[in-house]
Amino acid sequence: MLQGKRILLIIGGGIAAFKALDLMRRLRERGASVTPVLTKASEEFVTPLSVSALAAQKVYRDLFDLTDEAEMGHIELSRAADLVVVAPATADLMAKMVHGHANDLASTLLMATDKRVLIAPSMNVRMWEHPATQRNLKTLTGDGVLCVGPNEGDMACGEYGFGRMAEPLEIVAAIDAAFVDGPLAGKHILVTSGPTHEPIDPVRYIANRSSGAQGSAIARALLTLGAQVTFVTGPADVAPPVGVKVVKVQTAREMLSAVETALPADGAVFAAAVADWRVATEATSKMKKDGSGSLPSLTFAENPDILATVSQMAKGRPELVVGFAAETDDVIANATAKRARKGCDWIVANDVSPETGIMGGSENDVTVITANDAQNWPRMTKDQVAQKLAQAISDALA
Ligand code: CTP
């Protein structure tokens, strides 16, 4: 799929710049050509010689390099590409993109380009979580900038958390996805998935049996049709698909806040099995037996209903909102009432009674309920349900 594609690769000044060398190799193996651009800071991490050797191309470094301007001006350079990739995208580069700075070659190219831009952020976890960076990310994705990663893990600075740049093969997959010119190209779709964990004390929590398999499959199917997917997931067993923007959460309240941050979206699919209740007063230290044999009691508070909140938004509601209804009795009647009560457009009803093997299993048997229709789909794999649903979403948003 990358054969003949021209990638303009802007390498930012971060420790992950070394991974950009491998990225170039992987892209060239797949038949893409890579034109590398180094920022001044990135030259502290990789040398122009190694970059040009791996790209098999001239490295562009300076806005005021007159030879380059005579050969190819910065406007042409930014437009000759099919896709602009920024890897690593530092906090500083992201901020520059948001504010439209054009004070060096990399930022000027990003301003001048008429092509899609994909960023692979990389920074310290505190910098990533800083409200300024999160605001910038929201602005950039709202502007249509694609994003892959960052991942969670150990960082070069010794800390742990989100901020590691996505691995080269993950970036390649996101680049691949950026070229998919499917029917959902240009559409942003939000998917929630997995269970939520509601803490009781620092070591215990309340959870449910959702594996996240159906949500992951839906995100993958939407991606395959060319959508830009934000995937908000609780602690699931099944890994998120490569190429989506992953936001990991634990609790229902965190999930709501991540969903609100990810909007606007053209469509939203709420496949998460959100805990309806949380413990009202989470203990700050581990609850202990006191030796008297007396049993603790838990008081619950109701969690926000994310699907209902988004379905009933007065402003900025996605054009199509799809919910799931996990039922054990009177599946269709309950799901039909649930659709009306929550205010979503469609509800995908499934019977999660233990004997169906659906929760945690690989198959699903669903009925898709709309305002004036209920369609039962024969039992099929969760991947097939996802593909059929993604196609229906694509038809509805066409
Ligand atoms: N949902 C949500 N937020 C919640 C609860 C549920 O967004 N706090 C969403 C789920 O992602 C799903 C739909 O609402 O798309 C229905 O979830 P389900 O568990 O079937 O229904 P509940 O709202 O929990 O209703 P009930 O407990 O009455 O079955």
PDB file of C-alpha atoms and ligand atoms in Angstrom, residues 192 270-272 274-276 303-307 323-327 338 341-342, ligand 1:
ATOM      1  CA  THR A 192     -15.478   3.242  23.865  1.00  0.00           C
ATOM      2  CA  PHE A 270     -20.294   3.066  22.912  1.00  0.00           C
ATOM      3  CA  ALA A 271     -19.206  -0.555  23.217  1.00  0.00           C
ATOM      4  CA  ALA A 272     -17.754  -0.240  26.733  1.00  0.00           C
ATOM      5  CA  VAL A 274     -19.323   0.771  31.975  1.00  0.00           C
ATOM      6  CA  ALA A 275     -19.890   0.065  35.663  1.00  0.00           C
ATOM      7  CA  ASP A 276     -23.231   1.566  36.641  1.00  0.00           C
ATOM      8  CA  ASN A 303     -21.822   6.641  37.703  1.00  0.00           C
ATOM      9  CA  PRO A 304     -22.482   9.130  34.931  1.00  0.00           C
ATOM     10  CA  ASP A 305     -24.136   7.563  31.896  1.00  0.00           C
ATOM     11  CA  ILE A 306     -21.687   8.362  29.106  1.00  0.00           C
ATOM     12  CA  LEU A 307     -23.913   7.205  26.249  1.00  0.00           C
ATOM     13  CA  GLY A 323     -24.996   2.240  21.940  1.00  0.00           C
ATOM     14  CA  PHE A 324     -24.882  -1.377  23.040  1.00  0.00           C
ATOM     15  CA  ALA A 325     -27.386  -3.073  25.287  1.00  0.00           C
ATOM     16  CA  ALA A 326     -26.089  -5.972  27.329  1.00  0.00           C
ATOM     17  CA  GLU A 327     -29.181  -7.815  28.520  1.00  0.00           C
ATOM     18  CA  LYS A 338     -32.964   1.615  26.539  1.00  0.00           C
ATOM     19  CA  ARG A 341     -34.360   6.339  27.291  1.00  0.00           C
ATOM     20  CA  LYS A 342     -30.745   7.137  26.457  1.00  0.00           C
TER      21      LYS A 342
HETATM   22  N1  CTP B   1     -23.176   3.087  29.137  1.00  0.00           N
HETATM   23  C1  CTP B   1     -22.483   4.252  29.339  1.00  0.00           C
HETATM   24  N2  CTP B   1     -22.303   4.722  30.608  1.00  0.00           N
HETATM   25  C2  CTP B   1     -22.795   4.048  31.668  1.00  0.00           C
HETATM   26  C3  CTP B   1     -23.506   2.842  31.467  1.00  0.00           C
HETATM   27  C4  CTP B   1     -23.657   2.399  30.179  1.00  0.00           C
HETATM   28  O1  CTP B   1     -22.032   4.863  28.371  1.00  0.00           O
HETATM   29  N3  CTP B   1     -22.603   4.519  32.885  1.00  0.00           N
HETATM   30  C5  CTP B   1     -23.413   2.655  27.764  1.00  0.00           C
HETATM   31  C6  CTP B   1     -22.741   1.350  27.354  1.00  0.00           C
HETATM   32  O2  CTP B   1     -21.476   1.596  26.774  1.00  0.00           O
HETATM   33  C7  CTP B   1     -23.720   0.815  26.334  1.00  0.00           C
HETATM   34  C8  CTP B   1     -25.063   1.305  26.834  1.00  0.00           C
HETATM   35  O3  CTP B   1     -24.788   2.425  27.660  1.00  0.00           O
HETATM   36  O4  CTP B   1     -23.519   1.365  25.064  1.00  0.00           O
HETATM   37  C9  CTP B   1     -25.896   0.338  27.601  1.00  0.00           C
HETATM   38  O5  CTP B   1     -25.139  -0.290  28.584  1.00  0.00           O
HETATM   39  P1  CTP B   1     -25.802  -1.415  29.475  1.00  0.00           P
HETATM   40  O6  CTP B   1     -24.785  -1.886  30.461  1.00  0.00           O
HETATM   41  O7  CTP B   1     -26.474  -2.415  28.594  1.00  0.00           O
HETATM   42  O8  CTP B   1     -26.998  -0.627  30.138  1.00  0.00           O
HETATM   43  P2  CTP B   1     -27.079   0.198  31.435  1.00  0.00           P
HETATM   44  O9  CTP B   1     -27.066   1.626  31.116  1.00  0.00           O
HETATM   45  O10 CTP B   1     -26.059  -0.272  32.374  1.00  0.00           O
HETATM   46  O11 CTP B   1     -28.551  -0.149  31.892  1.00  0.00           O
HETATM   47  P3  CTP B   1     -29.091  -1.382  32.752  1.00  0.00           P
HETATM   48  O12 CTP B   1     -28.146  -1.528  33.911  1.00  0.00           O
HETATM   49  O13 CTP B   1     -30.445  -0.928  33.136  1.00  0.00           O
HETATM   50  O14 CTP B   1     -29.119  -2.581  31.855  1.00  0.00           O
END
